[in-house]
GROMACS .gro file of C-alpha atoms in nm:
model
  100
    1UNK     CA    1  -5.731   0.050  -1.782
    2UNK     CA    2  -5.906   0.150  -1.474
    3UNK     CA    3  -5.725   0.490  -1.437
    4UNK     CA    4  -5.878   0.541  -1.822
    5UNK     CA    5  -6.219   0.440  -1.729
    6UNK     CA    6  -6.226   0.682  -1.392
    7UNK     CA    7  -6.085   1.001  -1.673
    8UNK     CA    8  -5.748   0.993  -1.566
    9UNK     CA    9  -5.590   0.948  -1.923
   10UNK     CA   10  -5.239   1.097  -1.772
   11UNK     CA   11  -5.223   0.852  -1.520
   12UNK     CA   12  -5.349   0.602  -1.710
   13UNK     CA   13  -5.051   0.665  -1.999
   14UNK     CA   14  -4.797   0.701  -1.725
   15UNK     CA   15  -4.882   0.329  -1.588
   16UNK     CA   16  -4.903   0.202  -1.957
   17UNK     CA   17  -4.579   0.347  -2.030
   18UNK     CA   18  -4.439   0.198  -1.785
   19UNK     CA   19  -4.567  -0.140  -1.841
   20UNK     CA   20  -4.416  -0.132  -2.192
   21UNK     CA   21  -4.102  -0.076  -2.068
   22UNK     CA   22  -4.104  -0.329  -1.807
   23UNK     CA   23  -4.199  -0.604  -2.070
   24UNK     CA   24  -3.897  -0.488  -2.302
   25UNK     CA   25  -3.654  -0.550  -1.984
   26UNK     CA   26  -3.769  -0.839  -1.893
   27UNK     CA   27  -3.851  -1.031  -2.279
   28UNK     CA   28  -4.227  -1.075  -2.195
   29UNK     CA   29  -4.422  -0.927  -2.450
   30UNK     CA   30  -4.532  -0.995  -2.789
   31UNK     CA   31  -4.374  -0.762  -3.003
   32UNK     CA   32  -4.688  -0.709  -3.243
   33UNK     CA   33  -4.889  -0.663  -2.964
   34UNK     CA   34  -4.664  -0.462  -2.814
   35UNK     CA   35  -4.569  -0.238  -3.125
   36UNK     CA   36  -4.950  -0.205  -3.097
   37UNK     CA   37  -4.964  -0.081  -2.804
   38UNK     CA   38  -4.736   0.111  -2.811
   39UNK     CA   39  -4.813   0.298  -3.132
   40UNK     CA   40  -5.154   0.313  -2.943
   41UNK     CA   41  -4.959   0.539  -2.682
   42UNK     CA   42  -4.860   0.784  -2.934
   43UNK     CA   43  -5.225   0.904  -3.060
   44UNK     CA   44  -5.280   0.958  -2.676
   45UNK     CA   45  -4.889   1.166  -2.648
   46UNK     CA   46  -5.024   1.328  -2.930
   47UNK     CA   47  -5.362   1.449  -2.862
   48UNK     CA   48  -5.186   1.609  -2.530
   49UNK     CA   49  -4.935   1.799  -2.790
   50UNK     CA   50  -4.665   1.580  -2.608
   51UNK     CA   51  -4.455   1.526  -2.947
   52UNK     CA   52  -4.128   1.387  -2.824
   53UNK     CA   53  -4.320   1.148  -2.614
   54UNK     CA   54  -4.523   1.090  -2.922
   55UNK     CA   55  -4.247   1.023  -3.117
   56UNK     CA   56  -4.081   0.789  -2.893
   57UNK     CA   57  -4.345   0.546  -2.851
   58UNK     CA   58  -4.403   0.563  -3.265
   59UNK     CA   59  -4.048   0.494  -3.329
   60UNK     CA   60  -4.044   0.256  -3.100
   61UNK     CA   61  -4.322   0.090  -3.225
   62UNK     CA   62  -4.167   0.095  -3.587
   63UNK     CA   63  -3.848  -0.017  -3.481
   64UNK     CA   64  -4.018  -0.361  -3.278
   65UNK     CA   65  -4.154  -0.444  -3.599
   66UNK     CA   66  -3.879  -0.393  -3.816
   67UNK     CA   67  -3.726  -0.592  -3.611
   68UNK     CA   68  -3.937  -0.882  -3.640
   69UNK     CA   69  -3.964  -0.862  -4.037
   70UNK     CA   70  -3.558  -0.910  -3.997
   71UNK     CA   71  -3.568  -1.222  -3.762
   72UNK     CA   72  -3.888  -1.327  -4.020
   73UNK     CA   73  -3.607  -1.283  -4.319
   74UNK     CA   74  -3.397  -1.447  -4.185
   75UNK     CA   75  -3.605  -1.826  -4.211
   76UNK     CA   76  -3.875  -1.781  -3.993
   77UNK     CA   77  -4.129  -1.712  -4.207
   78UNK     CA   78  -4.465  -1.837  -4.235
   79UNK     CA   79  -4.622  -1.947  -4.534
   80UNK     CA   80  -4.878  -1.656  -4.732
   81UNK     CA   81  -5.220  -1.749  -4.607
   82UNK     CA   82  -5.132  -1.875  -4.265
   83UNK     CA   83  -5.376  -1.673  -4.034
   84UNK     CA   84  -5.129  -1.605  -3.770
   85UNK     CA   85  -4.937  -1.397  -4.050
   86UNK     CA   86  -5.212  -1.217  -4.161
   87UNK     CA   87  -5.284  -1.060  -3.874
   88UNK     CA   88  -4.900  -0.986  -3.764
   89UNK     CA   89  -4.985  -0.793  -4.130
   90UNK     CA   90  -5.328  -0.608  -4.019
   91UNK     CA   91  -5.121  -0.446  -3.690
   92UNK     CA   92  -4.792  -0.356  -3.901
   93UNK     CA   93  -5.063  -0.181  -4.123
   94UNK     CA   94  -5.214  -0.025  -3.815
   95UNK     CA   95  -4.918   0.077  -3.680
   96UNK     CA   96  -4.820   0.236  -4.051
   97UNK     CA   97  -5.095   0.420  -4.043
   98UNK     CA   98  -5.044   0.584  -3.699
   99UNK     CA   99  -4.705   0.797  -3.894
  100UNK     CA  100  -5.005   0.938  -4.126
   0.00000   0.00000   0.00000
């Protein structure tokens, strides 16, 4: 955050890239924040024509939360209305949005 607020948006994705992978390897991260976040990454890739990169992070992003919705199938749902669900639902819908 400090590297973005000095201008430095290429060192400042390069040290947020990095801390997204560090939380996958070592299982500390919320994955809708991180799918967030993520996803967030790709509109910066993106507005530096850095597709691939762009494209990682958004699949990646997609892929976290698909992942949840499985483990969330699979019994450990909440019940419609619970406010914790609802907004796990706003930032899938952000994150939707970002493949538009």
């Amino acid at each position: 955050q400090v590297y973005k607020e000095l201008g430095q948006t290429q060192l400042a994705a390069h040290y947020c890239m990095g801390t997204l992978q560090r939380q996958l390897s070592i299982d500390n991260h919320d994955p809708h924040d991180w799918a967030l976040n993520s996803g967030t990454l790709s509109c910066y890739f993106l507005s530096q024509r850095r597709y691939r990169d762009a494209l990682y992070c958004l699949a990646s992003s997609a892929c976290m939360l698909a992942k949840q919705g499985a483990g969330k199938e699979a019994g450990d749902a909440k019940e419609a209305g619970d406010p914790e669900s609802e907004v796990m639902a706003r930032k899938k819908a952000t994150v939707s949005r970002l493949w538009i």
